mmCIF file of C-alpha atoms in Angstrom:
data_model
loop_
_atom_site.group_PDB
_atom_site.id
_atom_site.type_symbol
_atom_site.label_atom_id
_atom_site.label_comp_id
_atom_site.label_asym_id
_atom_site.label_seq_id
_atom_site.Cartn_x
_atom_site.Cartn_y
_atom_site.Cartn_z
ATOM 1 C CA MET A 25 0.000 0.000 0.000
ATOM 2 C CA PRO A 26 1.497 3.409 -0.954
ATOM 3 C CA ASN A 27 2.924 5.485 1.887
ATOM 4 C CA TRP A 28 0.749 8.481 1.005
ATOM 5 C CA PHE A 29 -2.349 6.383 1.698
ATOM 6 C CA ARG A 30 -1.092 5.532 5.180
ATOM 7 C CA GLN A 31 -0.402 9.204 5.819
ATOM 8 C CA ALA A 32 -3.904 10.177 4.705
ATOM 9 C CA ALA A 33 -5.607 7.750 7.107
ATOM 10 C CA ARG A 34 -7.569 9.353 9.938
ATOM 11 C CA PRO A 35 -6.664 8.655 13.585
ATOM 12 C CA GLU A 36 -8.873 6.294 15.568
ATOM 13 C CA THR A 37 -11.961 7.968 17.034
ATOM 14 C CA ALA A 38 -15.076 6.859 18.841
ATOM 15 C CA ILE A 39 -17.066 7.274 15.618
ATOM 16 C CA ALA A 40 -17.671 4.051 13.710
ATOM 17 C CA ARG A 41 -15.716 3.771 10.491
ATOM 18 C CA PRO A 42 -17.626 3.503 7.199
ATOM 19 C CA ALA A 43 -18.116 -0.137 6.232
ATOM 20 C CA ILE A 44 -19.514 -2.495 3.635
ATOM 21 C CA ALA A 45 -20.939 -5.982 4.160
ATOM 22 C CA PRO A 46 -18.340 -8.322 5.729
ATOM 23 C CA ASP A 47 -18.706 -10.962 3.003
ATOM 24 C CA LEU A 48 -17.980 -8.481 0.186
ATOM 25 C CA ARG A 49 -14.740 -7.141 -1.284
ATOM 26 C CA LEU A 50 -15.394 -4.143 -3.515
ATOM 27 C CA TYR A 51 -13.143 -2.539 -6.126
ATOM 28 C CA ALA A 52 -13.966 0.970 -7.433
ATOM 29 C CA VAL A 53 -12.154 1.929 -10.647
ATOM 30 C CA GLY A 54 -11.529 5.562 -11.557
ATOM 31 C CA ASP A 55 -11.731 7.312 -14.932
ATOM 32 C CA VAL A 56 -10.158 5.170 -17.699
ATOM 33 C CA HIS A 57 -10.418 7.653 -20.602
ATOM 34 C CA GLY A 58 -9.401 5.426 -23.477
ATOM 35 C CA ARG A 59 -6.468 3.696 -21.766
ATOM 36 C CA ARG A 60 -7.248 0.062 -22.515
ATOM 37 C CA ASP A 61 -3.649 -0.838 -21.710
ATOM 38 C CA LEU A 62 -3.957 0.489 -18.165
ATOM 39 C CA LEU A 63 -7.373 -1.056 -17.610
ATOM 40 C CA ARG A 64 -6.097 -4.486 -18.639
ATOM 41 C CA ARG A 65 -3.145 -4.068 -16.274
ATOM 42 C CA LEU A 66 -5.407 -2.954 -13.424
ATOM 43 C CA HIS A 67 -7.746 -5.889 -14.043
ATOM 44 C CA ALA A 68 -4.790 -8.231 -13.548
ATOM 45 C CA MET A 69 -3.913 -6.469 -10.284
ATOM 46 C CA ILE A 70 -7.509 -6.716 -9.079
ATOM 47 C CA ALA A 71 -7.676 -10.416 -9.942
ATOM 48 C CA ASP A 72 -4.422 -11.079 -8.053
ATOM 49 C CA ASP A 73 -5.675 -9.184 -5.015
ATOM 50 C CA ALA A 74 -9.038 -10.960 -5.058
ATOM 51 C CA ARG A 75 -7.469 -14.434 -5.184
ATOM 52 C CA ALA A 76 -5.816 -13.816 -1.820
ATOM 53 C CA ALA A 77 -8.876 -12.232 -0.218
ATOM 54 C CA PRO A 78 -11.119 -14.096 2.248
ATOM 55 C CA GLN A 79 -14.408 -12.471 1.202
ATOM 56 C CA PRO A 80 -16.559 -14.834 -0.904
ATOM 57 C CA ARG A 81 -18.247 -12.059 -2.899
ATOM 58 C CA LYS A 82 -16.333 -9.752 -5.238
ATOM 59 C CA ARG A 83 -17.757 -6.672 -6.939
ATOM 60 C CA VAL A 84 -16.163 -4.077 -9.215
ATOM 61 C CA VAL A 85 -17.727 -0.644 -9.694
ATOM 62 C CA TYR A 86 -16.502 1.465 -12.618
ATOM 63 C CA LEU A 87 -17.053 5.181 -12.055
ATOM 64 C CA GLY A 88 -17.532 6.196 -15.697
ATOM 65 C CA ASP A 89 -15.559 8.136 -18.333
ATOM 66 C CA TYR A 90 -14.416 5.079 -20.255
ATOM 67 C CA ILE A 91 -14.026 7.107 -23.450
ATOM 68 C CA ASP A 92 -12.338 10.298 -24.767
ATOM 69 C CA ARG A 93 -8.851 11.775 -24.383
ATOM 70 C CA GLY A 94 -6.870 8.515 -24.413
ATOM 71 C CA PRO A 95 -6.018 6.571 -27.589
ATOM 72 C CA ASP A 96 -8.433 3.604 -27.491
ATOM 73 C CA SER A 97 -11.951 4.418 -26.355
ATOM 74 C CA GLY A 98 -13.500 1.707 -28.507
ATOM 75 C CA GLY A 99 -10.991 -0.793 -27.143
ATOM 76 C CA VAL A 100 -11.904 0.071 -23.555
ATOM 77 C CA ILE A 101 -15.556 -0.684 -24.233
ATOM 78 C CA ASP A 102 -14.589 -3.908 -26.030
ATOM 79 C CA LEU A 103 -12.570 -4.974 -22.993
ATOM 80 C CA LEU A 104 -15.393 -4.226 -20.567
ATOM 81 C CA ILE A 105 -17.851 -6.199 -22.700
ATOM 82 C CA ASP A 106 -15.675 -9.089 -23.894
ATOM 83 C CA GLU A 107 -13.086 -9.507 -21.112
ATOM 84 C CA PRO A 108 -14.919 -8.948 -17.819
ATOM 85 C CA LEU A 109 -13.327 -9.928 -14.543
ATOM 86 C CA GLY A 110 -14.352 -13.540 -13.992
ATOM 87 C CA GLY A 111 -16.298 -14.262 -10.812
ATOM 88 C CA PHE A 112 -17.056 -10.567 -10.149
ATOM 89 C CA GLU A 113 -20.351 -8.776 -9.927
ATOM 90 C CA ARG A 114 -20.008 -5.683 -12.129
ATOM 91 C CA VAL A 115 -21.524 -2.208 -11.967
ATOM 92 C CA HIS A 116 -20.834 0.298 -14.760
ATOM 93 C CA LEU A 117 -21.671 3.926 -13.996
ATOM 94 C CA GLU A 118 -22.161 6.689 -16.540
ATOM 95 C CA GLY A 119 -19.682 9.547 -16.811
ATOM 96 C CA ASN A 120 -20.202 12.970 -18.330
ATOM 97 C CA HIS A 121 -18.165 11.919 -21.374
ATOM 98 C CA GLU A 122 -20.474 9.016 -22.188
ATOM 99 C CA HIS A 123 -23.414 11.365 -21.644
ATOM 100 C CA ALA A 124 -21.938 13.868 -24.114
ATOM 101 C CA MET A 125 -21.282 11.197 -26.738
ATOM 102 C CA LEU A 126 -24.823 9.854 -26.484
ATOM 103 C CA GLY A 127 -26.086 13.422 -26.693
ATOM 104 C CA PHE A 128 -24.130 14.033 -29.896
ATOM 105 C CA LEU A 129 -25.689 10.956 -31.478
ATOM 106 C CA VAL A 130 -29.100 12.655 -31.271
ATOM 107 C CA ASP A 131 -28.196 16.364 -31.409
ATOM 108 C CA ILE A 132 -25.165 17.892 -33.168
ATOM 109 C CA ARG A 133 -25.293 20.822 -30.740
ATOM 110 C CA PHE A 134 -23.445 18.555 -28.305
ATOM 111 C CA GLY A 135 -20.607 18.348 -30.854
ATOM 112 C CA PRO A 136 -18.405 21.352 -30.003
ATOM 113 C CA MET A 137 -18.490 20.632 -26.270
ATOM 114 C CA TRP A 138 -17.842 16.905 -26.723
ATOM 115 C CA LEU A 139 -15.053 17.356 -29.277
ATOM 116 C CA GLY A 140 -13.403 20.029 -27.146
ATOM 117 C CA ASN A 141 -13.272 17.649 -24.185
ATOM 118 C CA GLY A 142 -11.646 14.662 -25.856
ATOM 119 C CA GLY A 143 -14.370 13.400 -28.156
ATOM 120 C CA ASP A 144 -11.966 13.809 -31.084
ATOM 121 C CA ALA A 145 -9.902 10.902 -29.691
ATOM 122 C CA THR A 146 -13.016 8.724 -29.506
ATOM 123 C CA LEU A 147 -13.891 9.441 -33.132
ATOM 124 C CA THR A 148 -10.356 8.535 -34.155
ATOM 125 C CA SER A 149 -10.572 5.240 -32.248
ATOM 126 C CA TYR A 150 -13.612 4.334 -34.381
ATOM 127 C CA GLY A 151 -11.838 5.373 -37.588
ATOM 128 C CA ILE A 152 -13.916 8.529 -38.108
ATOM 129 C CA PRO A 153 -12.300 11.809 -39.252
ATOM 130 C CA VAL A 154 -12.538 14.660 -36.758
ATOM 131 C CA PRO A 155 -14.813 17.466 -38.051
ATOM 132 C CA ASN A 156 -14.497 21.187 -37.701
ATOM 133 C CA PRO A 157 -16.749 21.840 -34.676
ATOM 134 C CA GLY A 158 -17.803 25.181 -36.146
ATOM 135 C CA HIS A 159 -19.266 23.636 -39.300
ATOM 136 C CA PRO A 160 -22.761 22.168 -38.766
ATOM 137 C CA GLY A 161 -22.572 20.250 -42.039
ATOM 138 C CA GLU A 162 -19.410 18.448 -40.933
ATOM 139 C CA LEU A 163 -20.929 17.732 -37.530
ATOM 140 C CA LEU A 164 -24.015 16.229 -39.139
ATOM 141 C CA ASP A 165 -21.868 14.047 -41.392
ATOM 142 C CA THR A 166 -19.822 12.922 -38.391
ATOM 143 C CA GLN A 167 -22.960 12.156 -36.402
ATOM 144 C CA GLU A 168 -24.172 9.920 -39.234
ATOM 145 C CA ARG A 169 -20.792 8.188 -39.532
ATOM 146 C CA LEU A 170 -20.612 7.538 -35.800
ATOM 147 C CA ALA A 171 -24.140 6.139 -35.725
ATOM 148 C CA ALA A 172 -23.203 3.785 -38.571
ATOM 149 C CA CYS A 173 -19.807 2.741 -37.191
ATOM 150 C CA LEU A 174 -20.697 2.305 -33.527
ATOM 151 C CA PRO A 175 -21.109 -1.428 -32.838
ATOM 152 C CA GLU A 176 -24.532 -2.330 -31.495
ATOM 153 C CA ALA A 177 -22.884 -3.938 -28.447
ATOM 154 C CA HIS A 178 -21.186 -0.602 -27.663
ATOM 155 C CA ARG A 179 -24.443 1.287 -28.096
ATOM 156 C CA ALA A 180 -26.235 -1.130 -25.757
ATOM 157 C CA PHE A 181 -23.422 -0.851 -23.206
ATOM 158 C CA LEU A 182 -23.561 2.959 -23.216
ATOM 159 C CA ARG A 183 -27.334 2.951 -22.827
ATOM 160 C CA SER A 184 -27.174 0.496 -19.913
ATOM 161 C CA LEU A 185 -24.958 2.659 -17.692
ATOM 162 C CA GLU A 186 -26.251 3.545 -14.233
ATOM 163 C CA LEU A 187 -25.966 6.895 -12.473
ATOM 164 C CA THR A 188 -25.311 5.720 -8.902
ATOM 165 C CA HIS A 189 -24.618 2.679 -6.773
ATOM 166 C CA GLY A 190 -24.931 2.285 -3.010
ATOM 167 C CA GLU A 191 -23.024 -0.186 -0.870
ATOM 168 C CA GLY A 192 -23.110 -0.123 2.928
ATOM 169 C CA ASP A 193 -21.886 3.278 4.096
ATOM 170 C CA TYR A 194 -20.653 4.254 0.594
ATOM 171 C CA PHE A 195 -22.286 5.938 -2.396
ATOM 172 C CA PHE A 196 -20.639 5.610 -5.811
ATOM 173 C CA VAL A 197 -21.138 8.207 -8.537
ATOM 174 C CA HIS A 198 -19.149 9.733 -11.371
ATOM 175 C CA ALA A 199 -18.771 13.390 -10.372
ATOM 176 C CA GLY A 200 -20.290 13.955 -6.927
ATOM 177 C CA VAL A 201 -23.441 15.192 -5.211
ATOM 178 C CA ARG A 202 -25.117 18.469 -4.312
ATOM 179 C CA PRO A 203 -24.494 19.260 -0.613
ATOM 180 C CA GLY A 204 -27.693 19.581 1.380
ATOM 181 C CA THR A 205 -29.733 17.442 -1.031
ATOM 182 C CA PRO A 206 -30.611 13.871 0.035
ATOM 183 C CA LEU A 207 -28.850 11.203 -1.992
ATOM 184 C CA ASP A 208 -32.130 9.846 -3.350
ATOM 185 C CA ARG A 209 -33.107 13.310 -4.635
ATOM 186 C CA GLN A 210 -29.943 14.248 -6.525
ATOM 187 C CA ASN A 211 -30.337 15.364 -10.133
ATOM 188 C CA SER A 212 -28.461 13.763 -13.005
ATOM 189 C CA GLU A 213 -26.625 16.927 -14.023
ATOM 190 C CA ASP A 214 -24.921 17.155 -10.631
ATOM 191 C CA LEU A 215 -24.175 13.425 -10.516
ATOM 192 C CA LEU A 216 -22.404 13.693 -13.875
ATOM 193 C CA TRP A 217 -20.833 17.170 -13.814
ATOM 194 C CA ILE A 218 -20.570 18.775 -10.360
ATOM 195 C CA ARG A 219 -17.298 20.036 -8.915
ATOM 196 C CA GLU A 220 -18.061 22.865 -6.500
ATOM 197 C CA PRO A 221 -19.699 23.172 -4.060
ATOM 198 C CA PHE A 222 -19.242 19.398 -3.679
ATOM 199 C CA LEU A 223 -15.432 19.256 -3.596
ATOM 200 C CA GLY A 224 -15.037 21.979 -1.012
ATOM 201 C CA SER A 225 -17.832 20.818 1.279
ATOM 202 C CA ARG A 226 -16.984 19.423 4.701
ATOM 203 C CA ALA A 227 -20.585 18.472 5.440
ATOM 204 C CA GLY A 228 -21.744 14.899 5.651
ATOM 205 C CA PHE A 229 -23.618 13.570 2.627
ATOM 206 C CA GLY A 230 -25.338 10.668 4.394
ATOM 207 C CA LYS A 231 -22.741 8.242 3.033
ATOM 208 C CA VAL A 232 -19.101 8.529 1.964
ATOM 209 C CA VAL A 233 -19.184 9.510 -1.710
ATOM 210 C CA VAL A 234 -16.689 7.691 -3.951
ATOM 211 C CA HIS A 235 -16.210 9.574 -7.221
ATOM 212 C CA GLY A 236 -13.992 10.352 -10.176
ATOM 213 C CA HIS A 237 -14.356 13.283 -12.628
ATOM 214 C CA THR A 238 -11.957 15.721 -10.932
ATOM 215 C CA ILE A 239 -8.273 14.916 -11.402
ATOM 216 C CA SER A 240 -5.873 14.938 -8.482
ATOM 217 C CA PRO A 241 -2.253 13.716 -8.422
ATOM 218 C CA GLN A 242 -3.171 11.074 -5.864
ATOM 219 C CA PRO A 243 -6.468 9.851 -4.404
ATOM 220 C CA GLU A 244 -8.203 12.383 -2.178
ATOM 221 C CA ILE A 245 -9.241 10.735 1.081
ATOM 222 C CA CYS A 246 -11.640 12.900 3.077
ATOM 223 C CA ASP A 247 -14.152 12.147 5.823
ATOM 224 C CA ASN A 248 -17.088 12.672 3.461
ATOM 225 C CA ARG A 249 -15.693 11.654 0.056
ATOM 226 C CA VAL A 250 -12.975 9.703 -1.760
ATOM 227 C CA GLY A 251 -11.844 10.983 -5.177
ATOM 228 C CA ILE A 252 -9.949 8.514 -7.373
ATOM 229 C CA ASP A 253 -9.515 10.197 -10.771
ATOM 230 C CA THR A 254 -5.737 10.407 -11.073
ATOM 231 C CA GLY A 255 -5.671 11.468 -14.719
ATOM 232 C CA ALA A 256 -4.823 8.035 -16.119
ATOM 233 C CA TYR A 257 -4.966 9.120 -19.762
ATOM 234 C CA ALA A 258 -1.968 11.435 -19.200
ATOM 235 C CA SER A 259 -0.341 10.219 -15.956
ATOM 236 C CA GLY A 260 -0.432 6.473 -16.561
ATOM 237 C CA HIS A 261 -1.846 6.057 -13.039
ATOM 238 C CA LEU A 262 -5.235 4.340 -13.147
ATOM 239 C CA THR A 263 -6.507 4.040 -9.580
ATOM 240 C CA CYS A 264 -8.736 1.506 -7.838
ATOM 241 C CA LEU A 265 -10.110 1.895 -4.310
ATOM 242 C CA VAL A 266 -10.444 -1.432 -2.488
ATOM 243 C CA LEU A 267 -13.042 -1.715 0.282
ATOM 244 C CA ALA A 268 -13.348 -4.637 2.675
ATOM 245 C CA GLY A 269 -15.265 -4.320 5.934
ATOM 246 C CA THR A 270 -13.994 -1.059 7.408
ATOM 247 C CA THR A 271 -10.665 -1.057 5.564
ATOM 248 C CA ARG A 272 -9.601 1.009 2.551
ATOM 249 C CA THR A 273 -6.595 0.266 0.372
ATOM 250 C CA VAL A 274 -5.538 1.318 -3.115
ATOM 251 C CA LEU A 275 -4.339 -0.441 -6.256
ATOM 252 C CA GLN A 276 -2.733 1.708 -8.939
ATOM 253 C CA THR A 277 -0.981 1.175 -12.249
#
């Protein structure tokens, strides 16, 4: 376990530590962003860790942003569909990048925003030329090409993504939550896009929120949230939070 994780741990207090069911070992994977190579490597690390673990149930929760920015968005989705971790229950959450791509498939007005945030790399991974985002005609042509080239299995995967997942004292989501709003009343825009006032809040959210979306050099371990987007597409560090009982550890490429 990295030294920085030990340093970030809170001292013992009389307050009960957040926990998940004792028979479950849970792995939460941060933003992949087109790095199939790192995801395959992290899967091997997770499988090795799980083989030595005493918990009979294993679950992996992916926090979204599988596509964009990195070189192989299509390959990441292929891996998730065709090479799942054997013996694991799997939960795939939606990220804002998947939301933007799906939006572009029905409305070219999503195009400039999506392309400006890494969608150009996703188009390239599917063999589609990158359009000029200021030319509606090119955007419309690209929309049609993407709709034709996108494998049906990929389309079904993207449409099946969930917004949230709860487990014991933890709540998993792509971006975060709106402080002061109950977890069961959060809106999708915040779940996919929020940064502030979520990141700066010291208030309790009802559960510890595990999220990606906002890059930090190392995982951010706070009393009310755990952020695990470590910018894998550029840093090479794809991060996984491991939960077992009341313990937290980290795996990282």
